[in-house]
Coordinates of C-alpha atoms in Angstrom, one line a residue:
Chain A
X963 CA -2.1 -47.1 -26.7
X964 CA -4.0 -46.4 -23.7
X965 CA -6.4 -44.0 -26.2
X966 CA -7.4 -47.1 -28.4
X967 CA -7.6 -50.0 -25.6
X968 CA -9.9 -47.5 -24.6
X969 CA -12.1 -47.0 -27.6
X970 CA -12.1 -50.3 -27.9
X971 CA -13.6 -51.1 -24.6
X972 CA -15.8 -48.1 -25.2
X973 CA -17.1 -50.6 -28.5
X974 CA -17.6 -53.6 -26.4
X975 CA -19.3 -52.4 -23.3
X976 CA -21.7 -50.1 -26.4
X977 CA -21.9 -53.9 -28.3
X978 CA -23.0 -55.8 -25.0
X979 CA -25.4 -53.1 -24.1
X980 CA -27.5 -53.3 -27.7
X981 CA -27.2 -56.6 -27.8
X982 CA -28.9 -57.2 -24.0
X983 CA -31.4 -54.5 -25.0
X984 CA -32.3 -56.5 -27.7
X985 CA -32.5 -59.5 -25.8
X986 CA -34.8 -58.5 -23.8
X987 CA -36.9 -56.7 -26.7
X988 CA -37.5 -60.4 -27.8
X989 CA -38.4 -61.6 -24.7
X990 CA -41.2 -59.1 -23.7
X991 CA -43.8 -61.1 -25.2
X992 CA -42.5 -64.3 -22.9
X993 CA -42.3 -62.5 -19.7
X994 CA -39.4 -64.6 -17.6
X995 CA -40.7 -66.2 -14.4
X996 CA -39.5 -65.2 -11.2
X997 CA -37.1 -67.8 -9.9
X998 CA -35.5 -66.9 -13.0
X999 CA -35.2 -63.3 -12.6
X1000 CA -33.9 -63.9 -9.4
X1001 CA -31.3 -66.4 -10.7
X1002 CA -30.2 -63.8 -13.1
X1003 CA -29.6 -61.0 -10.4
X1004 CA -27.3 -63.5 -8.4
X1005 CA -25.6 -64.5 -11.5
X1006 CA -24.8 -61.6 -13.0
X1007 CA -25.0 -59.1 -9.7
X1008 CA -23.2 -60.4 -7.4
X1009 CA -21.1 -63.5 -8.5
X1010 CA -20.1 -62.4 -12.1
X1011 CA -18.7 -58.8 -10.8
X1012 CA -17.1 -61.1 -7.8
X1013 CA -14.7 -63.1 -9.3
X1014 CA -14.3 -60.6 -12.1
X1015 CA -13.2 -58.3 -9.6
X1016 CA -11.5 -60.9 -7.7
X1017 CA -9.3 -61.9 -10.6
X1018 CA -8.6 -58.4 -11.3
X1019 CA -7.1 -57.2 -6.9
X1020 CA -5.3 -60.1 -7.4
X1021 CA -3.1 -59.6 -11.1
X1022 CA -3.1 -56.1 -9.7
X1023 CA -1.8 -56.5 -6.1
X1024 CA 1.7 -57.5 -6.5
X1025 CA 2.4 -54.2 -8.8
X1026 CA 1.1 -52.1 -6.0
X1027 CA 4.2 -53.6 -3.9
X1028 CA 5.6 -50.2 -2.4
X1029 CA 9.4 -49.5 -3.5
X1030 CA 11.5 -50.2 -0.4
X1031 CA 14.5 -48.1 0.4
X1032 CA 17.1 -49.4 2.1
X1033 CA 20.1 -48.0 4.8
X1034 CA 21.9 -48.1 1.5
X1035 CA 19.9 -46.0 -0.6
X1036 CA 19.6 -42.4 -1.2
X1037 CA 17.5 -40.5 1.3
X1038 CA 16.5 -37.0 1.3
X1039 CA 15.3 -34.6 4.1
X1040 CA 12.7 -32.1 2.2
X1041 CA 11.7 -30.0 4.4
X1042 CA 8.4 -27.5 3.5
X1043 CA 8.7 -23.5 5.3
X1044 CA 6.5 -21.0 4.1
X1045 CA 7.2 -20.2 1.1
X1046 CA 10.2 -22.9 -0.2
X1047 CA 11.7 -26.0 0.5
X1048 CA 14.8 -27.1 2.5
X1049 CA 16.4 -30.1 1.0
X1050 CA 19.2 -32.2 2.2
X1051 CA 20.3 -34.8 0.4
X1052 CA 21.8 -38.1 2.7
X1053 CA 23.8 -40.1 0.4
X1054 CA 24.8 -43.6 2.3
X1055 CA 28.3 -43.5 3.7
X1056 CA 28.9 -40.0 2.6
X1057 CA 28.5 -36.3 4.3
X1058 CA 25.4 -34.9 4.2
X1059 CA 24.6 -31.9 1.1
X1060 CA 22.0 -29.3 2.1
X1061 CA 20.7 -27.4 -0.7
X1062 CA 16.8 -26.2 -1.4
X1063 CA 14.1 -25.1 -3.9
X1064 CA 15.8 -28.1 -6.4
X1065 CA 15.5 -31.7 -6.1
X1066 CA 18.2 -33.7 -8.0
X1067 CA 17.3 -37.6 -8.9
X1068 CA 19.8 -40.3 -9.8
X1069 CA 17.6 -42.1 -12.3
X1070 CA 16.9 -46.2 -11.6
X1071 CA 17.4 -45.6 -8.0
X1072 CA 15.4 -46.0 -4.6
X1073 CA 14.7 -42.7 -3.1
X1074 CA 13.6 -42.4 0.3
X1075 CA 12.6 -39.4 1.1
X1076 CA 11.3 -38.1 4.8
X1077 CA 9.2 -34.9 4.7
X1078 CA 8.3 -32.6 7.5
X1079 CA 7.5 -28.9 7.9
X1080 CA 8.6 -26.5 10.9
X1081 CA 5.5 -24.1 9.9
X1082 CA 2.3 -25.1 8.6
X1083 CA 0.6 -28.0 6.8
X1084 CA 2.7 -28.4 3.1
X1085 CA 2.1 -30.9 1.3
X1086 CA 4.6 -32.8 -1.5
X1087 CA 3.6 -33.1 -4.9
X1088 CA 5.7 -34.4 -8.2
X1089 CA 2.7 -35.3 -10.3
X1090 CA 5.1 -36.7 -13.0
X1091 CA 6.9 -39.6 -10.8
X1092 CA 4.8 -39.9 -7.6
X1093 CA 1.2 -39.2 -5.8
X1094 CA 1.0 -35.8 -2.8
X1095 CA 2.5 -37.1 0.6
X1096 CA 1.4 -33.9 2.9
X1097 CA 3.9 -32.0 5.1
X1098 CA 2.6 -32.4 8.5
X1099 CA 4.8 -30.3 11.5
X1100 CA 5.4 -32.5 14.0
X1101 CA 6.0 -36.0 12.7
X1102 CA 7.7 -37.1 9.6
X1103 CA 6.2 -38.7 6.6
X1104 CA 7.8 -41.3 4.0
X1105 CA 7.9 -41.5 0.8
X1106 CA 9.8 -43.9 -2.0
X1107 CA 10.1 -42.9 -5.3
X1108 CA 12.3 -44.4 -8.0
X1109 CA 12.1 -42.0 -11.2
X1110 CA 12.8 -44.2 -14.1
X1111 CA 13.7 -41.2 -17.1
X1112 CA 16.1 -38.8 -16.7
X1113 CA 14.3 -35.0 -17.2
X1114 CA 13.1 -32.4 -15.5
X1115 CA 9.8 -32.7 -13.6
X1116 CA 8.0 -30.4 -11.8
X1117 CA 7.2 -30.0 -8.1
X1118 CA 4.4 -28.0 -5.7
X1119 CA 3.1 -27.6 -2.8
X1120 CA -0.1 -29.2 -2.8
X1121 CA -1.8 -28.0 0.2
X1122 CA -2.9 -24.9 1.2
X1123 CA 0.0 -22.7 3.8
X1124 CA -0.2 -19.5 3.3
X1125 CA -0.7 -15.7 1.0
X1126 CA 2.4 -17.4 -1.4
X1127 CA 1.0 -20.8 -1.5
X1128 CA 1.0 -20.4 -5.3
X1129 CA 4.9 -19.3 -5.9
X1130 CA 6.1 -22.5 -3.8
X1131 CA 7.5 -24.6 -6.7
X1132 CA 10.2 -26.6 -7.2
X1133 CA 12.2 -28.7 -10.2
X1134 CA 12.1 -32.0 -9.8
X1135 CA 16.0 -33.2 -12.0
X1136 CA 16.7 -36.1 -12.8
X1137 CA 19.8 -37.5 -13.5
X1138 CA 21.4 -40.0 -15.1
X1139 CA 22.9 -42.2 -11.6
X1140 CA 26.5 -41.8 -12.7
X1141 CA 26.6 -38.0 -13.5
X1142 CA 24.2 -37.8 -10.1
X1143 CA 26.5 -39.4 -7.9
X1144 CA 29.6 -37.1 -9.8
X1145 CA 27.0 -33.7 -9.3
X1146 CA 26.2 -34.7 -5.6
X1147 CA 30.5 -34.7 -4.8
X1148 CA 30.5 -31.5 -6.1
X1149 CA 27.6 -30.5 -4.2
X1150 CA 29.6 -31.6 -0.7
X1151 CA 32.3 -29.2 -1.2
X1152 CA 32.6 -25.7 -1.4
X1153 CA 31.9 -23.6 -4.8
X1154 CA 35.2 -22.5 -6.4
X1155 CA 33.1 -18.7 -6.6
X1156 CA 32.5 -18.7 -2.4
X1157 CA 36.4 -19.4 -1.7
X1158 CA 37.8 -16.7 -3.9
X1159 CA 37.8 -13.3 -1.8
X1160 CA 35.2 -10.8 -3.4
X1161 CA 34.3 -7.6 -3.6
X1162 CA 30.6 -9.0 -3.9
X1163 CA 31.4 -12.0 -0.9
X1164 CA 32.0 -9.4 0.9
X1165 CA 29.3 -7.0 0.7
X1166 CA 27.0 -11.0 1.4
X1167 CA 28.3 -11.0 4.6
X1168 CA 28.2 -7.2 5.6
X1169 CA 24.9 -6.5 4.8
X1170 CA 24.2 -9.7 7.1
X1171 CA 23.1 -12.2 3.9
X1172 CA 24.9 -14.7 5.2
X1173 CA 22.6 -14.1 9.1
X1174 CA 20.1 -16.0 6.9
X1175 CA 21.7 -17.6 4.1
X1176 CA 24.4 -20.3 3.9
X1177 CA 27.2 -20.4 1.5
X1178 CA 29.9 -22.7 2.6
X1179 CA 32.6 -22.1 4.3
X1180 CA 30.4 -18.6 5.5
X1181 CA 27.4 -20.1 7.1
X1182 CA 26.7 -18.7 10.2
X1183 CA 24.6 -20.4 13.1
X1184 CA 23.9 -24.2 13.3
X1185 CA 20.9 -24.5 10.6
X1186 CA 20.5 -21.9 7.6
X1187 CA 17.7 -19.6 8.6
X1188 CA 16.5 -19.2 5.0
X1189 CA 17.5 -21.2 1.5
X1190 CA 20.8 -22.4 1.4
X1191 CA 22.7 -20.9 -1.8
X1192 CA 25.8 -22.5 -1.7
X1193 CA 25.3 -23.9 -5.3
X1194 CA 22.5 -21.4 -6.1
X1195 CA 24.4 -20.2 -9.5
X1196 CA 23.6 -24.1 -11.1
X1197 CA 19.9 -24.0 -9.8
X1198 CA 17.5 -23.4 -13.0
X1199 CA 14.9 -21.3 -10.9
X1200 CA 15.2 -19.1 -7.8
X1201 CA 12.6 -18.2 -5.0
X1202 CA 11.2 -21.9 -5.1
X1203 CA 10.3 -21.8 -9.0
X1204 CA 9.1 -18.6 -9.5
X1205 CA 11.6 -16.1 -11.0
X1206 CA 14.5 -17.2 -13.3
X1207 CA 18.0 -17.4 -12.1
X1208 CA 19.3 -14.6 -14.2
X1209 CA 20.5 -11.6 -12.4
X1210 CA 17.9 -8.8 -13.2
X1211 CA 15.7 -11.1 -10.9
X1212 CA 18.2 -12.2 -8.1
X1213 CA 19.2 -8.3 -7.8
X1214 CA 15.0 -7.3 -7.8
X1215 CA 14.3 -9.9 -5.7
X1216 CA 16.8 -8.8 -2.9
X1217 CA 15.6 -5.6 -2.4
X1218 CA 11.3 -6.2 -3.0
X1219 CA 11.1 -10.1 -1.9
X1220 CA 7.9 -9.0 -1.1
X1221 CA 6.6 -8.1 -4.7
X1222 CA 7.2 -11.2 -5.9
X1223 CA 6.2 -13.4 -2.7
X1224 CA 3.3 -11.6 -0.5
X1225 CA 4.2 -12.8 2.8
X1226 CA 7.6 -14.1 2.6
X1227 CA 9.7 -14.2 5.9
X1228 CA 12.9 -11.8 3.7
X1229 CA 13.2 -8.8 5.1
X1230 CA 13.3 -6.5 2.3
X1231 CA 16.7 -4.5 1.7
X1232 CA 15.4 -2.0 -0.7
X1233 CA 17.8 0.6 0.9
X1234 CA 20.7 -1.2 -0.7
X1235 CA 22.2 0.2 -3.8
X1236 CA 21.2 -1.3 -7.1
X1237 CA 24.5 -1.6 -8.5
X1238 CA 25.5 -4.3 -4.7
X1239 CA 22.2 -5.9 -4.9
X1240 CA 23.9 -6.4 -9.0
X1241 CA 27.2 -7.6 -7.7
X1242 CA 26.1 -9.8 -4.8
X1243 CA 23.5 -10.8 -7.1
X1244 CA 25.9 -11.8 -10.0
X1245 CA 28.2 -13.4 -7.6
X1246 CA 25.9 -15.7 -6.3
X1247 CA 25.0 -16.7 -9.8
X1248 CA 28.3 -18.1 -10.3
X1249 CA 28.4 -20.3 -7.3
X1250 CA 27.6 -23.5 -9.6
Chain B
X1006 CA -54.7 36.4 17.4
X1007 CA -53.2 33.3 16.7
X1008 CA -49.8 33.0 14.8
X1009 CA -50.3 30.1 12.5
X1010 CA -47.2 28.7 11.9
X1011 CA -46.7 26.3 8.7
X1012 CA -43.8 24.6 7.0
X1013 CA -43.3 27.2 4.5
X1014 CA -41.9 30.0 6.9
X1015 CA -40.2 27.4 9.3
X1016 CA -38.4 26.9 6.0
X1017 CA -38.2 31.0 5.2
X1018 CA -37.0 31.6 8.8
X1019 CA -33.7 28.8 8.4
X1020 CA -32.9 30.5 4.5
X1021 CA -33.3 33.7 5.8
X1022 CA -30.6 32.9 9.1
X1023 CA -28.2 31.2 7.2
X1024 CA -27.8 33.3 4.0
X1025 CA -28.1 36.6 6.7
X1026 CA -25.3 34.6 8.1
X1027 CA -23.2 34.3 4.9
X1028 CA -23.7 37.9 4.1
X1029 CA -22.4 39.0 7.3
X1030 CA -19.7 36.5 6.5
X1031 CA -18.8 38.2 3.1
X1032 CA -18.5 40.5 3.9
X1033 CA -15.7 41.5 6.6
X1034 CA -17.3 42.9 9.2
X1035 CA -16.1 40.1 11.8
X1036 CA -12.6 41.0 12.6
X1037 CA -10.2 37.9 12.8
X1038 CA -7.5 41.3 14.8
X1039 CA -5.0 39.2 16.8
X1040 CA -4.9 43.0 18.6
X1041 CA -8.6 42.8 19.6
X1042 CA -8.6 39.5 21.5
X1043 CA -11.9 38.0 22.6
X1044 CA -15.0 39.5 24.2
X1045 CA -14.9 37.9 27.6
X1046 CA -18.5 36.1 26.6
X1047 CA -16.3 34.2 23.5
X1048 CA -13.2 34.0 25.9
X1049 CA -15.5 32.0 28.2
X1050 CA -17.5 30.2 25.8
X1051 CA -14.3 29.1 23.8
X1052 CA -12.3 27.7 27.0
X1053 CA -15.4 25.7 27.8
X1054 CA -15.7 24.0 24.5
X1055 CA -11.8 23.2 24.9
X1056 CA -12.2 22.4 28.4
X1057 CA -14.9 20.2 28.2
X1058 CA -13.5 18.4 24.7
X1059 CA -10.1 17.7 26.8
X1060 CA -12.0 16.6 29.1
X1061 CA -14.3 14.2 27.3
X1062 CA -11.3 13.4 24.9
X1063 CA -9.1 12.0 27.1
X1064 CA -11.5 10.1 28.9
X1065 CA -12.6 8.2 25.6
X1066 CA -9.2 7.9 24.1
X1067 CA -6.1 7.7 26.8
X1068 CA -4.9 4.7 28.2
X1069 CA -2.6 3.5 29.7
X1070 CA 0.8 5.4 31.3
X1071 CA 0.9 8.9 30.5
X1072 CA 3.6 10.1 31.8
X1073 CA 7.7 8.9 31.8
X1074 CA 10.4 10.9 34.8
X1075 CA 13.3 8.3 33.8
X1076 CA 15.4 10.4 31.2
X1077 CA 14.2 14.3 31.4
X1078 CA 16.9 15.3 29.0
X1079 CA 15.4 15.2 25.6
X1080 CA 12.2 16.7 26.3
X1081 CA 13.6 19.7 28.6
X1082 CA 16.0 20.3 25.4
X1083 CA 12.9 19.7 22.8
X1084 CA 10.6 22.3 25.0
X1085 CA 13.9 25.1 24.6
X1086 CA 14.1 24.0 21.6
X1087 CA 10.1 24.6 20.1
X1088 CA 7.7 25.3 23.0
X1089 CA 9.5 28.4 25.1
X1090 CA 8.8 30.8 22.4
X1091 CA 5.1 30.5 23.6
X1092 CA 4.9 29.6 27.2
X1093 CA 8.3 30.9 28.0
X1094 CA 10.3 28.6 30.8
X1095 CA 12.1 29.6 34.3
X1096 CA 13.5 32.9 33.8
X1097 CA 12.6 32.7 30.5
X1098 CA 9.6 35.0 29.4
X1099 CA 7.9 33.5 26.0
X1100 CA 8.2 35.8 23.0
X1101 CA 6.4 39.0 23.5
X1102 CA 5.4 38.2 19.5
X1103 CA 3.9 35.2 20.7
X1104 CA 2.7 37.3 24.0
X1105 CA 0.5 39.3 21.4
X1106 CA -1.6 36.3 19.9
X1107 CA -4.8 35.9 20.1
X1108 CA -5.2 33.7 22.4
X1109 CA -1.9 34.0 24.3
X1110 CA -0.4 30.3 25.4
X1111 CA -0.5 29.9 29.2
X1112 CA 2.6 30.1 31.1
X1113 CA 3.1 26.5 33.0
X1114 CA 3.4 27.7 36.4
X1115 CA 0.6 26.0 37.9
X1116 CA -0.8 23.8 34.7
X1117 CA -0.3 20.6 36.8
X1118 CA -3.0 22.4 39.1
X1119 CA -5.3 22.7 35.8
X1120 CA -5.0 19.8 33.4
X1121 CA -4.4 16.2 34.7
X1122 CA -1.5 14.2 33.8
X1123 CA -3.8 12.1 31.1
X1124 CA -5.3 15.4 29.4
X1125 CA -1.7 16.9 29.1
X1126 CA -0.6 14.1 27.7
X1127 CA -3.6 14.2 25.1
X1128 CA -3.2 17.4 24.9
X1129 CA 0.6 17.3 24.1
X1130 CA -0.1 14.5 21.7
X1131 CA -3.4 16.3 19.9
X1132 CA -2.7 19.5 20.1
X1133 CA -5.8 21.9 20.5
X1134 CA -7.7 23.4 17.1
X1135 CA -7.2 27.3 16.8
X1136 CA -5.0 28.1 20.1
X1137 CA -1.7 27.5 17.2
X1138 CA -0.6 24.5 19.8
X1139 CA 0.3 21.6 17.4
X1140 CA -0.1 18.4 17.5
X1141 CA 3.0 16.0 18.3
X1142 CA 4.4 16.2 14.7
X1143 CA 5.7 12.0 15.2
X1144 CA 1.9 10.5 16.1
X1145 CA 3.7 7.3 16.7
X1146 CA 6.5 8.2 19.0
X1147 CA 3.7 8.7 22.3
X1148 CA 7.3 8.0 24.0
X1149 CA 8.2 10.5 23.9
X1150 CA 4.8 12.8 24.9
X1151 CA 5.0 10.5 27.6
X1152 CA 8.9 11.9 28.8
X1153 CA 7.2 15.6 27.6
X1154 CA 4.5 15.1 30.2
X1155 CA 6.5 14.1 32.9
X1156 CA 8.9 17.6 32.2
X1157 CA 5.9 19.6 31.6
X1158 CA 4.3 18.8 34.7
X1159 CA 7.3 19.5 36.4
X1160 CA 8.3 23.0 34.5
X1161 CA 6.5 24.8 36.6
X1162 CA 8.3 23.9 40.3
X1163 CA 11.8 24.2 38.6
X1164 CA 14.3 27.7 39.4
X1165 CA 15.4 28.6 36.7
X1166 CA 18.9 27.6 37.4
X1167 CA 17.2 23.7 38.0
X1168 CA 16.1 24.2 34.1
X1169 CA 19.0 25.7 32.5
X1170 CA 21.0 22.5 33.6
X1171 CA 18.2 19.6 31.7
X1172 CA 17.9 22.0 28.5
X1173 CA 21.4 23.1 27.8
X1174 CA 23.4 21.4 29.9
X1175 CA 26.6 23.4 30.8
X1176 CA 27.8 24.7 27.7
X1177 CA 24.4 24.5 25.7
X1178 CA 23.1 26.6 23.1
X1179 CA 20.1 27.0 20.7
X1180 CA 21.0 27.5 17.2
X1181 CA 18.7 29.5 15.0
X1182 CA 20.4 28.1 11.6
X1183 CA 23.3 26.3 12.4
X1184 CA 25.3 26.6 9.1
X1185 CA 28.5 25.6 10.6
X1186 CA 30.0 22.3 13.0
X1187 CA 30.9 25.2 15.4
X1188 CA 27.1 26.5 15.5
X1189 CA 25.4 23.2 15.5
X1190 CA 27.9 21.5 18.5
X1191 CA 26.3 23.4 21.1
X1192 CA 23.3 23.1 20.3
X1193 CA 23.1 18.6 20.1
X1194 CA 25.3 19.3 22.6
X1195 CA 22.8 20.1 24.9
X1196 CA 20.9 16.6 24.5
X1197 CA 24.0 14.3 23.6
X1198 CA 26.9 16.1 25.7
X1199 CA 30.4 17.7 24.7
X1200 CA 31.3 14.1 24.7
X1201 CA 28.6 12.5 22.8
X1202 CA 27.8 10.3 25.5
X1203 CA 24.1 12.0 26.0
X1204 CA 24.1 13.4 29.7
X1205 CA 24.0 9.9 31.2
X1206 CA 20.0 10.0 29.5
X1207 CA 18.3 6.4 29.4
X1208 CA 16.9 7.8 25.7
X1209 CA 19.8 9.3 24.8
X1210 CA 21.9 7.3 22.3
X1211 CA 25.7 7.1 23.0
X1212 CA 27.0 8.7 19.5
X1213 CA 30.3 8.5 20.5
X1214 CA 32.1 6.0 18.4
X1215 CA 29.5 6.0 16.1
X1216 CA 29.9 4.8 12.0
X1217 CA 29.7 8.1 10.7
X1218 CA 27.6 6.3 7.7
X1219 CA 24.8 5.1 10.4
X1220 CA 24.8 9.3 11.9
X1221 CA 24.4 10.9 8.7
X1222 CA 22.0 8.7 7.7
X1223 CA 20.2 8.7 10.7
X1224 CA 20.4 12.5 10.7
X1225 CA 18.7 12.3 7.3
X1226 CA 15.9 9.7 7.9
X1227 CA 15.5 12.2 11.3
X1228 CA 15.2 15.2 8.9
X1229 CA 13.2 13.9 6.5
X1230 CA 10.5 12.4 9.0
X1231 CA 11.3 8.9 7.5
X1232 CA 12.5 7.9 11.6
X1233 CA 9.5 9.1 13.5
X1234 CA 10.7 11.7 16.7
X1235 CA 9.4 15.1 17.0
X1236 CA 12.9 15.7 19.0
X1237 CA 15.5 15.2 16.7
X1238 CA 13.4 16.2 13.5
X1239 CA 12.9 19.6 14.8
X1240 CA 16.7 19.6 16.0
X1241 CA 17.8 18.0 12.3
X1242 CA 16.1 20.2 10.1
X1243 CA 18.3 23.0 11.5
X1244 CA 21.5 21.6 9.8
X1245 CA 21.8 21.5 6.7
X1246 CA 23.0 18.3 5.0
X1247 CA 26.6 19.3 4.6
X1248 CA 27.0 20.4 8.0
X1249 CA 25.1 16.6 9.1
X1250 CA 27.8 15.1 7.0
X1251 CA 30.1 16.7 9.5
X1252 CA 28.7 16.6 12.6
X1253 CA 28.9 12.2 12.0
X1254 CA 32.3 12.6 11.7
X1255 CA 32.3 15.2 14.2
X1256 CA 30.8 12.1 16.9
X1257 CA 32.0 9.7 15.2
X1258 CA 35.7 10.4 16.1
X1259 CA 34.8 10.5 20.2
X1260 CA 35.9 8.4 21.9
X1261 CA 33.2 5.1 23.4
X1262 CA 33.6 4.6 27.0
X1263 CA 34.4 1.3 27.9
X1264 CA 31.1 -0.9 28.6
X1265 CA 31.4 -2.1 31.3
X1266 CA 31.4 -5.9 32.3
X1267 CA 28.1 -7.5 33.1
X1268 CA 27.9 -8.9 36.9
X1269 CA 26.2 -11.9 35.2
X1270 CA 27.3 -13.4 31.8
X1271 CA 24.3 -13.7 29.8
X1272 CA 24.6 -17.1 27.8
X1273 CA 21.6 -16.7 26.5
X1274 CA 22.2 -13.5 25.2
X1275 CA 25.5 -14.4 23.8
X1276 CA 24.2 -17.5 21.7
X1277 CA 21.7 -14.9 20.3
X1278 CA 24.2 -12.6 19.5
X1279 CA 26.5 -14.9 17.7
X1280 CA 24.4 -17.4 16.2
X1281 CA 20.4 -16.2 16.4
X1282 CA 18.2 -19.1 16.8
X1283 CA 17.1 -20.4 13.9
X1284 CA 14.3 -21.9 15.1
X1285 CA 12.6 -18.2 15.5
X1286 CA 14.2 -17.1 12.1
X1287 CA 15.9 -15.0 14.0
X1288 CA 19.6 -14.4 12.5
X1289 CA 22.7 -13.5 14.5
X1290 CA 22.8 -9.6 15.2
X1291 CA 26.5 -10.2 14.7
X1292 CA 25.8 -11.0 11.2
X1293 CA 25.3 -7.2 10.5
X1294 CA 26.2 -5.6 13.5
X1295 CA 29.7 -4.5 14.7
X1296 CA 30.9 -6.2 12.0
X1297 CA 34.9 -5.0 11.5
X1298 CA 35.4 -2.6 8.3
X1299 CA 31.7 -3.2 7.4
X1300 CA 30.9 -2.0 3.6
X1301 CA 27.2 -1.3 5.2
X1302 CA 25.9 1.3 7.7
X1303 CA 24.4 -0.5 10.0
X1304 CA 24.8 1.4 14.0
X1305 CA 27.7 -0.3 16.2
X1306 CA 26.0 -1.3 18.8
X1307 CA 28.6 -2.5 21.1
X1308 CA 29.1 0.1 24.1
X1309 CA 25.8 1.4 23.4
X1310 CA 24.0 2.0 26.6
X1311 CA 21.4 -0.9 27.7
X1312 CA 18.3 0.9 28.3
X1313 CA 18.4 2.7 25.2
X1314 CA 18.8 -0.3 23.0
X1315 CA 16.6 -2.4 25.3
X1316 CA 13.6 0.8 24.9
X1317 CA 14.5 0.7 20.1
X1318 CA 14.4 -3.2 20.7
X1319 CA 10.7 -2.5 21.9
X1320 CA 10.2 0.8 19.9
X1321 CA 10.7 -1.3 16.7
X1322 CA 8.6 -4.2 17.6
X1323 CA 6.0 -2.0 17.8
X1324 CA 6.5 0.2 14.9
X1325 CA 7.8 -1.5 12.3
X1326 CA 6.1 -0.2 9.5
X1327 CA 6.5 3.5 10.2
X1328 CA 10.7 3.2 10.2
X1329 CA 12.9 4.3 7.6
X1330 CA 13.7 1.2 5.1
X1331 CA 16.5 -0.1 6.9
X1332 CA 15.0 0.3 10.4
X1333 CA 11.7 -1.7 9.0
X1334 CA 14.1 -4.3 8.3
X1335 CA 15.4 -4.5 11.7
X1336 CA 11.5 -4.0 13.0
X1337 CA 10.9 -7.7 10.7
X1338 CA 13.8 -9.3 12.8
X1339 CA 13.4 -7.8 16.1
X1340 CA 10.0 -9.2 16.4
X1341 CA 11.5 -12.4 16.4
X1342 CA 13.4 -12.0 19.8
X1343 CA 11.7 -13.5 22.5
X1344 CA 10.6 -10.5 25.2
X1345 CA 12.5 -12.2 27.6
X1346 CA 16.0 -12.2 25.9
X1347 CA 15.6 -8.4 25.2
X1348 CA 17.0 -6.8 27.9
X1349 CA 19.6 -9.3 27.7
X1350 CA 21.4 -8.6 24.6
X1351 CA 20.8 -5.0 25.4
X1352 CA 22.8 -5.6 28.6
X1353 CA 25.5 -7.8 26.3
X1354 CA 26.5 -5.6 24.0
X1355 CA 26.1 -2.1 26.8
X1356 CA 29.1 -4.6 28.3
X1357 CA 31.0 -4.8 25.4

């Protein structure tokens, strides 16, 4: 439809240019006087365009009104960090829910994003849903998004932030509102696999992974240093949208994170036996 | 008669000298025999070059602290195992074998008058070409070199008894090849003590009660050079892997001394140990260390000597890139510890 409209507009412009050219050609012999010329410039060059633009502006302004989000809407704090996304859902009247590197949204509802950064400039960009918004250390920028159609959208950091800037991506999953509500309630509770005693859970703690990655109920410290992995098994990808959420990819990432993301804060666990890395990876995949 | 020297002649002379020297060298008539020693004039010339080089290279490259006399046992122990064969020690003449070298290594009596402290640092750190004096094998461990400098400057004035007490302790022996636990232990005990508590030295860790897997992996890392230390690499290469496992179990089974409760409470250190500093990307120490029944070989820190812990943290911060893999990980973390909290964290652990 858009292409058709543009074709028609192009045709109209072409025709009017040709018309004016023909008209000017015919008038060349009986040259217009100074007064007529000045009047033509005034009407065609100033008054005409002013009226036209004013009409366009008045019709367009109401459409550009920012989407409102109030205290009863979902708020999501997103913090851009080298090179991943810290996500905290703040549903009205419910407990806050920590997540990372994937954002889920309810279709049709406005959502307020509070965007910040603890280290350097990042920019939060979901091209399919909204414009870019900078994440600036020391301040919080607000962005309201109302996604209308369920589906998967790609997001990325749009401000150069370091060596792995191009590897700082995320996925946005827009869900039907009711499905989203059910999903968020599940996210607020520890994953069943994280509650069961298992070898892999003990390995995860003994290697010190829990020192940086919170997995309820084993979280150490007030605030997770790296991405929260409490429900990482349900995410579409790992390492901020860079690797598939598969056992081999996770095990490889644990042993050599810098091979995937140069400059990453996570140290290499290259001394970890492959079997242990695989066991931890399989356990993480089970945390839905 | 005038001599017309032309380019042709000059080139001819130079070519004759070069070709002549090559023929002389090829003929094998120059003797490299150590038995005959040097001519007086070559001896003077070679030493003159050496002294000039040490003087200038020291002035150009040695900077900062060059001597550390706070702990001499490890340096003395290493000296006894690695240096006496050439240099001798109080009450221990050098090996007759090495006396027959050209040049023979100097006795260290009076060495402190011949060289300055900084020059000693340069010589021990870099070695001296054509004399048999090796460089310090662990190039990044200048802290070890500084302790050796302090020892070498004192050894000339030591009585044999004083020297033996430092280098051997009460029951120490140097094992030429440690094939069993029984022959290895007196060698280890020279520095680590019979009780595994490190003879009160700030640079020697308390091994008693340490995790046996950690001890075994540390020995292996020293042996391969993955964890740089001239002192420990020299000692660990005398130990075969099976004996290393037995040693690790032996020291792990010894009783760790109870930590002396600290006079102050160290609230910041306590917070870092149990919660870390998330805003500095510093995880809690306790998330890896001293976990009961842990499946990993991370070292136990509780009851360790405070000075040792602090020195190691500083070392890790400076030289993470050349550490063994698991220490490389710790180096990343150590750099996030606030400088002013290192001592406090070390003291907190020492008091447990």
